[in-house]
Coordinates of C-alpha atoms and ligand atoms in Angstrom, one line a residue:
M1 CA 7.9 62.7 142.2
L2 CA 10.1 62.6 139.8
A3 CA 13.9 62.0 140.7
T4 CA 17.1 60.9 138.6
V5 CA 18.6 57.5 139.5
I6 CA 22.0 56.5 138.6
H7 CA 21.6 52.1 137.2
A8 CA 25.1 51.6 136.0
A9 CA 27.7 54.3 134.2
R10 CA 26.5 55.6 131.4
D11 CA 22.4 54.8 132.5
I12 CA 20.9 58.2 134.0
R13 CA 18.1 58.0 134.3
V14 CA 14.9 59.9 135.1
E15 CA 12.3 58.0 137.0
E16 CA 8.8 58.3 139.4
V17 CA 10.8 57.4 143.5
P18 CA 8.1 57.9 146.3
D19 CA 7.1 61.0 147.5
P20 CA 9.2 62.4 150.8
V21 CA 7.6 62.5 153.6
L22 CA 8.6 64.7 157.5
S23 CA 9.4 61.8 159.5
T24 CA 11.9 62.8 162.4
G25 CA 10.6 66.3 163.6
R26 CA 14.1 68.4 162.2
D27 CA 14.0 67.4 158.9
A28 CA 11.9 69.8 156.2
I29 CA 10.4 69.1 152.4
V30 CA 11.6 71.4 150.4
R31 CA 10.6 71.9 146.3
V32 CA 13.5 72.1 143.6
V33 CA 14.0 75.0 141.5
A34 CA 17.2 73.8 139.8
A35 CA 19.9 71.8 140.4
C36 CA 23.0 71.1 138.7
V37 CA 25.4 68.4 137.6
C38 CA 28.4 67.9 139.4
G39 CA 32.5 66.8 137.5
S40 CA 32.9 64.1 140.0
D41 CA 29.3 63.2 139.2
L42 CA 30.7 62.1 136.1
W43 CA 32.8 59.5 138.2
P44 CA 30.2 57.4 138.7
Y45 CA 28.8 57.5 134.7
R46 CA 31.7 57.1 133.0
G47 CA 32.7 54.4 135.7
V48 CA 35.0 55.2 137.2
T49 CA 33.7 54.7 140.4
P50 CA 31.3 51.7 140.0
T51 CA 27.5 52.2 140.7
E52 CA 26.5 48.4 142.9
T53 CA 22.9 49.2 142.5
P54 CA 20.6 51.6 141.1
H55 CA 21.1 55.3 143.3
R56 CA 19.5 58.8 143.2
V57 CA 22.3 61.2 142.8
G58 CA 22.1 65.1 142.3
H59 CA 24.1 67.0 145.2
E60 CA 23.6 70.7 144.0
F61 CA 20.3 72.4 144.7
V62 CA 17.2 75.5 145.6
G63 CA 14.3 75.4 146.5
V64 CA 11.1 76.5 148.4
V65 CA 9.9 74.8 151.3
E66 CA 7.1 73.2 151.0
S67 CA 6.9 71.8 154.6
V68 CA 9.0 71.3 157.6
G69 CA 8.8 69.1 161.0
P70 CA 7.8 70.7 164.9
E71 CA 11.7 71.7 166.0
V72 CA 12.5 73.0 163.1
S73 CA 13.6 77.4 163.2
A74 CA 15.1 77.6 160.9
V75 CA 13.0 77.7 158.0
R76 CA 9.8 78.3 157.5
P77 CA 7.8 76.9 154.2
G78 CA 7.9 79.6 151.6
D79 CA 11.7 80.7 152.5
F80 CA 14.0 80.4 149.0
V81 CA 17.0 78.4 150.4
I82 CA 20.0 77.2 149.1
A83 CA 22.0 72.9 150.1
P84 CA 25.5 72.8 150.7
F85 CA 26.6 69.3 148.6
Y86 CA 26.3 67.8 152.6
V87 CA 23.4 68.0 155.1
C88 CA 24.7 68.5 158.4
D89 CA 23.4 69.6 161.8
G90 CA 25.0 72.8 162.4
T91 CA 25.7 72.2 166.1
C92 CA 28.2 69.1 166.3
L93 CA 31.8 70.4 167.9
N94 CA 33.2 69.1 164.2
C95 CA 30.6 72.2 162.6
R96 CA 32.0 74.1 165.5
N97 CA 35.3 74.1 164.6
G98 CA 34.4 74.7 160.4
V99 CA 34.5 71.8 159.2
S100 CA 30.9 71.0 158.7
T101 CA 31.7 68.3 155.8
S102 CA 32.5 66.2 158.6
C103 CA 29.6 66.9 160.5
L104 CA 28.6 64.5 163.0
H105 CA 25.1 64.1 162.9
G106 CA 25.1 64.4 158.4
G107 CA 24.8 62.8 155.1
W108 CA 25.7 63.7 151.7
W109 CA 22.3 63.9 149.1
G110 CA 21.1 60.0 147.1
S111 CA 21.3 58.0 150.4
D112 CA 20.5 57.7 154.5
A113 CA 21.7 60.4 156.8
G114 CA 22.2 58.2 159.6
E115 CA 18.9 58.2 162.5
D116 CA 17.4 60.7 160.7
G117 CA 17.0 58.9 157.9
F118 CA 16.4 59.3 154.1
A119 CA 18.3 62.7 152.4
D120 CA 17.0 62.8 148.4
G121 CA 19.2 63.4 145.9
G122 CA 19.2 66.8 145.0
Q123 CA 18.5 65.9 140.9
G124 CA 14.9 65.6 141.1
E125 CA 11.1 67.6 142.2
Y126 CA 11.7 67.5 145.5
V127 CA 14.4 66.6 148.9
R128 CA 13.7 65.8 152.3
V129 CA 16.3 67.8 154.3
P130 CA 17.5 65.8 157.7
L131 CA 18.7 68.1 159.8
A132 CA 16.7 71.4 157.8
D133 CA 18.0 73.7 160.7
G134 CA 21.4 73.5 160.0
T135 CA 21.9 72.8 156.4
L136 CA 19.7 74.5 155.0
A137 CA 20.9 78.5 153.8
V138 CA 17.1 80.7 153.5
V139 CA 18.2 83.7 150.8
P140 CA 16.1 86.2 152.2
G141 CA 13.4 88.0 150.5
P142 CA 11.9 88.1 147.4
V143 CA 14.4 86.4 144.8
V144 CA 14.2 87.0 140.7
E145 CA 14.4 84.0 138.7
E146 CA 18.2 85.8 136.9
E147 CA 19.5 85.1 140.4
I148 CA 18.9 81.0 140.6
P149 CA 22.3 80.4 138.4
G150 CA 24.4 82.8 141.2
L151 CA 22.4 81.1 144.1
L152 CA 23.0 77.4 142.8
T153 CA 27.2 78.1 142.9
L154 CA 26.7 79.1 146.4
S155 CA 25.6 74.6 147.1
D156 CA 29.3 73.6 145.9
V157 CA 31.2 75.1 143.7
M158 CA 31.7 79.0 144.2
G159 CA 32.4 78.0 147.9
T160 CA 35.0 75.1 146.9
G161 CA 36.6 77.6 144.6
H162 CA 36.7 80.6 147.4
H163 CA 38.1 77.6 150.2
A164 CA 40.5 77.1 147.9
A165 CA 41.7 80.4 148.2
V166 CA 40.7 80.0 151.9
S167 CA 42.8 77.7 152.4
A168 CA 45.8 78.9 150.9
G169 CA 45.7 81.9 153.1
V170 CA 44.8 84.3 150.0
Q171 CA 45.7 88.3 150.4
P172 CA 45.7 91.8 148.7
G173 CA 48.7 91.9 146.5
D174 CA 49.5 88.1 146.2
A175 CA 50.2 86.1 143.2
V176 CA 47.3 82.9 142.3
A177 CA 48.0 80.5 140.3
V178 CA 45.0 78.9 139.3
V179 CA 45.4 74.9 138.0
G180 CA 42.3 74.0 136.3
D181 CA 40.0 75.5 134.4
G182 CA 36.5 73.6 135.6
A183 CA 33.3 75.1 137.4
V184 CA 35.6 75.0 140.8
G185 CA 38.8 76.2 138.9
L186 CA 37.0 79.4 137.4
C187 CA 35.1 80.2 140.3
A188 CA 38.7 80.2 142.0
I189 CA 39.6 82.8 140.5
I190 CA 36.7 85.0 140.9
A191 CA 37.5 83.9 145.0
A192 CA 40.7 85.3 144.5
K193 CA 40.1 88.5 143.1
R194 CA 37.2 88.5 145.6
L195 CA 40.5 88.0 148.7
G196 CA 41.8 90.9 147.2
A197 CA 45.2 89.6 144.4
T198 CA 46.3 91.1 142.0
T199 CA 47.8 88.5 140.1
I200 CA 45.9 85.9 138.8
I201 CA 47.2 82.3 136.0
A202 CA 44.5 80.9 134.5
M203 CA 46.4 77.6 133.5
S204 CA 43.9 76.8 130.8
R205 CA 44.0 75.3 127.0
H206 CA 39.5 76.1 126.7
P207 CA 39.1 79.7 124.4
Q208 CA 35.9 79.8 125.8
R209 CA 37.0 78.9 129.9
Q210 CA 40.0 81.3 128.8
A211 CA 37.7 84.7 127.7
L212 CA 36.0 83.5 131.0
A213 CA 38.1 83.0 133.6
R214 CA 38.8 86.7 132.4
E215 CA 36.4 88.1 133.2
F216 CA 36.0 86.5 136.7
G217 CA 39.5 88.1 137.0
A218 CA 42.2 86.4 135.1
T219 CA 45.6 89.1 133.9
H220 CA 47.0 85.9 132.5
V221 CA 46.6 82.6 131.2
V222 CA 49.5 80.1 130.3
E223 CA 48.0 77.3 129.0
E224 CA 51.3 74.7 129.1
R225 CA 52.0 72.6 131.3
G226 CA 54.7 70.5 133.3
D227 CA 57.9 71.6 133.3
E228 CA 56.9 75.2 130.4
G229 CA 54.2 75.3 132.6
V230 CA 55.8 76.1 135.9
E231 CA 58.4 78.2 134.0
A232 CA 56.0 80.3 131.6
V233 CA 54.6 81.2 135.5
R234 CA 57.2 82.0 137.4
G235 CA 58.6 84.3 133.9
L236 CA 55.0 86.0 135.4
T237 CA 56.1 85.7 139.0
R238 CA 59.9 87.7 139.3
G239 CA 61.0 84.5 138.3
I240 CA 60.4 82.3 141.5
G241 CA 57.2 81.3 141.3
A242 CA 53.0 82.7 142.8
D243 CA 52.6 83.0 146.2
R244 CA 50.1 80.4 146.7
V245 CA 48.3 77.8 144.0
L246 CA 44.8 77.5 143.2
E247 CA 44.6 73.1 142.6
C248 CA 40.8 72.7 141.7
V249 CA 41.6 68.8 139.7
G250 CA 42.2 65.8 142.1
T251 CA 45.2 64.5 139.4
K252 CA 48.2 63.0 139.6
E253 CA 49.7 65.4 137.7
S254 CA 47.5 68.9 138.7
M255 CA 49.3 68.7 141.9
D256 CA 52.4 68.3 140.5
Q257 CA 51.7 70.9 138.2
A258 CA 50.9 73.5 141.8
L259 CA 53.1 72.4 143.9
R260 CA 55.8 72.9 141.2
S261 CA 53.6 76.4 140.4
A262 CA 55.1 77.8 143.9
R263 CA 57.6 79.3 145.3
P264 CA 59.8 78.7 148.3
G265 CA 57.6 79.7 150.8
G266 CA 54.4 79.2 148.8
M267 CA 51.0 77.5 149.4
V268 CA 48.7 74.7 147.5
G269 CA 45.7 74.8 148.0
Y270 CA 43.4 71.9 147.6
V271 CA 39.9 71.2 147.0
G272 CA 39.9 68.9 143.5
V273 CA 38.3 65.9 144.5
P274 CA 41.9 63.0 144.4
N275 CA 41.6 61.0 142.1
G276 CA 43.9 58.5 140.0
G277 CA 45.9 59.1 143.0
P278 CA 47.5 62.3 144.3
E279 CA 50.2 62.0 146.1
F280 CA 52.9 64.1 148.0
P281 CA 56.5 64.9 147.5
V282 CA 57.8 65.0 150.8
R283 CA 61.7 66.0 150.0
P284 CA 60.8 68.4 147.5
M285 CA 58.3 70.2 150.0
F286 CA 61.2 70.4 152.6
N287 CA 63.6 72.1 150.2
R288 CA 61.5 73.9 149.6
N289 CA 59.4 74.8 152.4
V290 CA 56.3 74.9 150.2
G291 CA 53.0 74.3 152.3
V292 CA 50.3 72.8 150.9
N293 CA 46.3 72.5 152.9
G294 CA 42.8 72.7 151.9
G295 CA 40.3 68.9 151.3
V296 CA 36.8 68.6 151.3
A297 CA 35.1 72.0 151.1
P298 CA 32.2 73.7 153.7
V299 CA 30.9 75.5 151.8
R300 CA 27.7 75.3 153.9
G301 CA 29.6 77.8 157.0
Y302 CA 30.2 80.2 153.9
I303 CA 27.1 80.5 152.2
E304 CA 26.4 84.2 154.5
E305 CA 30.2 85.7 153.1
L306 CA 29.4 84.6 149.4
L307 CA 25.3 85.4 149.5
P308 CA 25.4 89.6 149.9
D309 CA 27.8 89.2 147.1
V310 CA 26.5 86.6 144.9
R311 CA 23.2 88.7 145.6
S312 CA 24.8 92.1 144.2
G313 CA 26.3 91.7 141.0
A314 CA 29.9 92.1 142.4
I315 CA 30.5 88.9 142.0
R316 CA 28.8 86.5 139.1
P317 CA 29.1 82.8 138.9
G318 CA 26.3 82.1 138.3
L319 CA 28.8 82.5 134.6
V320 CA 29.7 79.3 134.7
F321 CA 26.9 77.1 133.4
D322 CA 26.4 77.1 130.0
L323 CA 24.3 74.6 129.2
A324 CA 19.5 74.7 130.6
L325 CA 17.4 72.0 130.6
P326 CA 14.9 70.5 131.9
L327 CA 14.6 67.8 134.6
A328 CA 12.8 65.1 132.2
E329 CA 17.1 65.6 130.0
A330 CA 19.1 65.0 132.8
A331 CA 21.3 61.7 131.1
E332 CA 22.0 64.9 128.6
A333 CA 23.1 67.1 130.7
Y334 CA 25.2 63.9 131.9
A335 CA 27.0 62.8 128.5
A336 CA 27.1 67.0 127.9
M337 CA 29.6 67.4 130.8
D338 CA 31.4 64.2 130.2
E339 CA 32.3 65.4 126.8
R340 CA 32.7 69.4 127.6
R341 CA 29.5 70.0 125.4
A342 CA 29.1 72.2 127.6
T343 CA 31.0 73.5 130.9
K344 CA 28.7 72.7 133.7
V345 CA 25.2 72.3 133.2
L346 CA 21.5 72.9 135.3
L347 CA 18.4 71.6 135.7
R348 CA 14.8 72.5 136.3
P349 CA 12.5 70.1 137.3
Ligands
ZN1 ZN1 27.5 68.8 162.4

């Protein structure tokens, strides 16, 4: 089969790899219908994270189950499924505590999931899913073509934006500021609105993303950063700052912006993958009673909650995809995102 392999910085190839084979009884083979490139895929692409040996990539995909091992009971051949961006069993203590990203038996796509063996990368024609019952979420009934981008966001970005809002404790009537206008930040706006926020401030300088932010429910856009950004947020929140701030970038600057944009007693929900060393300034947080909650989003646990709203069209996170390419053009997909010609690229095998 064909799959995407990163060989080095800016060297993405779609090449022939071994077809996946069922081996443990707990696994499934999924034919990938759609996959995508994540903002976090750009760290190895740019060489920020070194690539020492060529390896498979891609961790967001939806597809149709081709075959399952004899111990699998939750998914059947022919099911349309959503895979979260990681493998999990759904049964261990951490999974049952709602932190399936810390599954005691799980792992990551494109690498080994412990004793359950290799999990293919999502940017390919087929994927062996090591712990199929825990990992895959079935989408009931027939799935129509137009639904696919929205369903694909439940692999990562929509669930991650939701995690930011849940972690910050967004409640009806809240004023929420969102730091970051990538796919996750835009989905965080959807999530804040869905949980009842009535003032939603998108911090964005990008005209097209500002427009999508407003379509998703942002009531205000703040282009300023740093001190001016903090002042602008206060100006929209009765002078005190936002009740909740959703940090969706992961840099020192974005975390600083988020912490300072929260009101005294406010909460920051953070989901941006930390790069560039954000650190928490404990004394200013202490002085202002600003809390922080969040981390890598356990999106598997959010799929069932969010799926009905995606299918009904009540929320439309699939609009974050602004480019679709065949799998064979995966290298162009990375380049388009790296050069900010696209917010998020969908790949079709
Ligand atoms: Zn687990």
